[in-house]
Every structure is written in structure tokens, then in C-alpha cells.
Amino acid sequence: MGADEYDSKLVADYTASSTRWPLVLAHGYALFDNSYQVLNTDNAFYVVNKWPAAYPPPLKKSQAFTGNPAGGPFAPDVCDVKNATNNPPRGPNVQGHLVALWND
């Protein structure tokens, strides 16, 4: 969203949003730990329409059932599918998870 594309009356709503990209810039666990409400869009299910080498098709559907490194299915609080210590406990600040679709 460009600076001239928002309703100035809603600026507080926009500034409360953060995009963590990549994990080293704003660790997901730190966001949960500091009482932010988080809608997780981690790249575990990231999809790129043009299918570049970094994110090859198809979507890893099996990861939905095995994507939690602590064992079990993927959940919205999973910020790292390889290291369970990077994932916060489930709690009320976890708003859910979205599959990100990059389309440019």
C-alpha cells in the first residue's frame, strides 16, 4: 500500500501491522512473546505463481499434517518448520495462518 492510498483516519490500524520478512529481521516468536497479535504467513506454505526454483510447485499439502517440528500437524503458531524451539506456545495472540501467494 502506497503512502497516498490509505485513509488517514485509520493510520493507527495500519501502523499496528508488521510484515516479518525474513525470519532473521523480526523473529516470529519475539512478536508473540511481546504480546503482538499475529496472523502468521510464514513461508512454510509460500506459493509463487510463476514457480521459480526457490518455491517449486506443487504446494506441499502433506506438510499440513506433518509440519510441526515438535511432532504432529502444522498449526498457526508454527513459525519454523525445522526447529521447534523457534515456535511459541499456542495462545490467544495467535490469530491464525495464511498461505502467502506471491503474484508478480
PDB file of C-alpha atoms in Angstrom:
ATOM      1  CA  MET A   1       0.000   0.000   0.000  1.00  0.00           C
ATOM      2  CA  GLY A   2       1.460   3.329  -1.006  1.00  0.00           C
ATOM      3  CA  ALA A   3       1.553   6.335   1.296  1.00  0.00           C
ATOM      4  CA  ASP A   4      -1.202   8.056  -0.661  1.00  0.00           C
ATOM      5  CA  GLU A   5      -3.507   5.023  -0.742  1.00  0.00           C
ATOM      6  CA  TYR A   6      -4.750   4.881   2.834  1.00  0.00           C
ATOM      7  CA  ASP A   7      -7.490   6.582   4.803  1.00  0.00           C
ATOM      8  CA  SER A   8      -5.637   8.885   7.215  1.00  0.00           C
ATOM      9  CA  LYS A   9      -8.315   8.298   9.881  1.00  0.00           C
ATOM     10  CA  LEU A  10      -7.179   4.672  10.052  1.00  0.00           C
ATOM     11  CA  VAL A  11      -3.425   5.254  10.355  1.00  0.00           C
ATOM     12  CA  ALA A  12      -3.292   3.649  13.817  1.00  0.00           C
ATOM     13  CA  ASP A  13      -4.672   0.427  12.337  1.00  0.00           C
ATOM     14  CA  TYR A  14      -2.057   0.390   9.584  1.00  0.00           C
ATOM     15  CA  THR A  15       0.898   1.120  11.864  1.00  0.00           C
ATOM     16  CA  ALA A  16      -0.029  -1.781  14.143  1.00  0.00           C
ATOM     17  CA  SER A  17       0.716  -4.166  11.279  1.00  0.00           C
ATOM     18  CA  SER A  18       4.121  -5.707  10.680  1.00  0.00           C
ATOM     19  CA  THR A  19       5.374  -7.961   7.944  1.00  0.00           C
ATOM     20  CA  ARG A  20       8.212 -10.150   9.135  1.00  0.00           C
ATOM     21  CA  TRP A  21      10.479 -10.860   6.233  1.00  0.00           C
ATOM     22  CA  PRO A  22      12.693 -12.860   6.623  1.00  0.00           C
ATOM     23  CA  LEU A  23      12.817 -14.682   9.968  1.00  0.00           C
ATOM     24  CA  VAL A  24      16.093 -13.002  10.979  1.00  0.00           C
ATOM     25  CA  LEU A  25      14.602  -9.489  10.749  1.00  0.00           C
ATOM     26  CA  ALA A  26      11.617  -9.994  13.021  1.00  0.00           C
ATOM     27  CA  HIS A  27      11.534 -13.389  14.640  1.00  0.00           C
ATOM     28  CA  GLY A  28       8.000 -14.736  14.917  1.00  0.00           C
ATOM     29  CA  TYR A  29       8.499 -15.918  18.478  1.00  0.00           C
ATOM     30  CA  ALA A  30       9.542 -12.407  19.552  1.00  0.00           C
ATOM     31  CA  LEU A  31       6.322 -10.978  18.129  1.00  0.00           C
ATOM     32  CA  PHE A  32       4.222 -13.461  20.114  1.00  0.00           C
ATOM     33  CA  ASP A  33       6.396 -13.002  23.205  1.00  0.00           C
ATOM     34  CA  ASN A  34       5.879  -9.222  23.146  1.00  0.00           C
ATOM     35  CA  SER A  35       2.078  -9.612  23.154  1.00  0.00           C
ATOM     36  CA  TYR A  36       1.531  -8.729  19.495  1.00  0.00           C
ATOM     37  CA  GLN A  37      -1.468 -10.345  17.870  1.00  0.00           C
ATOM     38  CA  VAL A  38      -0.026 -12.305  14.961  1.00  0.00           C
ATOM     39  CA  LEU A  39      -1.543 -13.629  11.763  1.00  0.00           C
ATOM     40  CA  ASN A  40       1.210 -15.995  10.660  1.00  0.00           C
ATOM     41  CA  THR A  41       2.171 -16.002   6.979  1.00  0.00           C
ATOM     42  CA  ASP A  42       5.397 -17.931   7.360  1.00  0.00           C
ATOM     43  CA  ASN A  43       6.823 -19.259   4.115  1.00  0.00           C
ATOM     44  CA  ALA A  44       6.194 -22.917   5.014  1.00  0.00           C
ATOM     45  CA  PHE A  45       3.291 -22.832   2.552  1.00  0.00           C
ATOM     46  CA  TYR A  46       4.506 -19.914   0.458  1.00  0.00           C
ATOM     47  CA  VAL A  47       3.370 -20.103  -3.165  1.00  0.00           C
ATOM     48  CA  VAL A  48       4.824 -18.240  -6.141  1.00  0.00           C
ATOM     49  CA  ASN A  49       2.551 -18.259  -9.166  1.00  0.00           C
ATOM     50  CA  LYS A  50       5.459 -18.280 -11.626  1.00  0.00           C
ATOM     51  CA  TRP A  51       7.009 -21.325  -9.927  1.00  0.00           C
ATOM     52  CA  PRO A  52      10.611 -20.162  -9.538  1.00  0.00           C
ATOM     53  CA  ALA A  53      13.292 -22.523  -8.303  1.00  0.00           C
ATOM     54  CA  ALA A  54      13.148 -21.253  -4.692  1.00  0.00           C
ATOM     55  CA  TYR A  55       9.472 -22.200  -4.343  1.00  0.00           C
ATOM     56  CA  PRO A  56       8.812 -25.054  -6.758  1.00  0.00           C
ATOM     57  CA  PRO A  57       5.338 -26.499  -7.308  1.00  0.00           C
ATOM     58  CA  PRO A  58       3.241 -28.069  -6.103  1.00  0.00           C
ATOM     59  CA  LEU A  59       2.114 -26.817  -2.728  1.00  0.00           C
ATOM     60  CA  LYS A  60       3.336 -29.276  -0.079  1.00  0.00           C
ATOM     61  CA  LYS A  61      -0.083 -30.484   1.107  1.00  0.00           C
ATOM     62  CA  SER A  62       1.423 -33.244   3.253  1.00  0.00           C
ATOM     63  CA  GLN A  63       3.178 -30.584   5.324  1.00  0.00           C
ATOM     64  CA  ALA A  64      -0.227 -29.594   6.719  1.00  0.00           C
ATOM     65  CA  PHE A  65      -0.273 -32.956   8.515  1.00  0.00           C
ATOM     66  CA  THR A  66       3.418 -33.211   9.441  1.00  0.00           C
ATOM     67  CA  GLY A  67       4.694 -29.607   9.530  1.00  0.00           C
ATOM     68  CA  ASN A  68       5.146 -29.197  13.267  1.00  0.00           C
ATOM     69  CA  PRO A  69       8.785 -29.959  14.169  1.00  0.00           C
ATOM     70  CA  ALA A  70       7.639 -30.930  17.684  1.00  0.00           C
ATOM     71  CA  GLY A  71       5.522 -33.646  16.042  1.00  0.00           C
ATOM     72  CA  GLY A  72       2.068 -33.563  14.562  1.00  0.00           C
ATOM     73  CA  PRO A  73       0.297 -31.252  12.148  1.00  0.00           C
ATOM     74  CA  PHE A  74       1.198 -27.720  11.195  1.00  0.00           C
ATOM     75  CA  ALA A  75      -0.528 -25.065  13.321  1.00  0.00           C
ATOM     76  CA  PRO A  76      -0.792 -21.259  13.131  1.00  0.00           C
ATOM     77  CA  ASP A  77       1.807 -20.851  15.893  1.00  0.00           C
ATOM     78  CA  VAL A  78       4.494 -22.695  13.886  1.00  0.00           C
ATOM     79  CA  CYS A  79       6.982 -20.062  12.726  1.00  0.00           C
ATOM     80  CA  ASP A  80       9.754 -22.536  11.933  1.00  0.00           C
ATOM     81  CA  VAL A  81       9.005 -25.983  10.464  1.00  0.00           C
ATOM     82  CA  LYS A  82      12.559 -27.211  11.154  1.00  0.00           C
ATOM     83  CA  ASN A  83      13.280 -26.057  14.731  1.00  0.00           C
ATOM     84  CA  ALA A  84      10.604 -26.449  17.410  1.00  0.00           C
ATOM     85  CA  THR A  85      12.436 -24.108  19.811  1.00  0.00           C
ATOM     86  CA  ASN A  86      11.707 -21.219  17.422  1.00  0.00           C
ATOM     87  CA  ASN A  87       7.958 -21.698  17.872  1.00  0.00           C
ATOM     88  CA  PRO A  88       5.927 -20.059  20.635  1.00  0.00           C
ATOM     89  CA  PRO A  89       3.333 -21.951  22.644  1.00  0.00           C
ATOM     90  CA  ARG A  90      -0.215 -21.708  21.350  1.00  0.00           C
ATOM     91  CA  GLY A  91      -2.032 -18.786  22.859  1.00  0.00           C
ATOM     92  CA  PRO A  92      -4.616 -16.061  22.352  1.00  0.00           C
ATOM     93  CA  ASN A  93      -2.224 -13.848  20.347  1.00  0.00           C
ATOM     94  CA  VAL A  94      -2.165 -16.398  17.529  1.00  0.00           C
ATOM     95  CA  GLN A  95      -4.806 -15.089  15.144  1.00  0.00           C
ATOM     96  CA  GLY A  96      -4.352 -17.786  12.503  1.00  0.00           C
ATOM     97  CA  HIS A  97      -2.275 -18.603   9.429  1.00  0.00           C
ATOM     98  CA  LEU A  98      -2.493 -17.511   5.798  1.00  0.00           C
ATOM     99  CA  VAL A  99      -0.885 -19.107   2.782  1.00  0.00           C
ATOM    100  CA  ALA A 100       1.011 -16.334   1.016  1.00  0.00           C
ATOM    101  CA  LEU A 101       0.677 -16.119  -2.765  1.00  0.00           C
ATOM    102  CA  TRP A 102       3.325 -14.023  -4.490  1.00  0.00           C
ATOM    103  CA  ASN A 103       1.965 -12.861  -7.812  1.00  0.00           C
ATOM    104  CA  ASP A 104       4.148 -10.519  -9.837  1.00  0.00           C
TER     105      ASP A 104
END
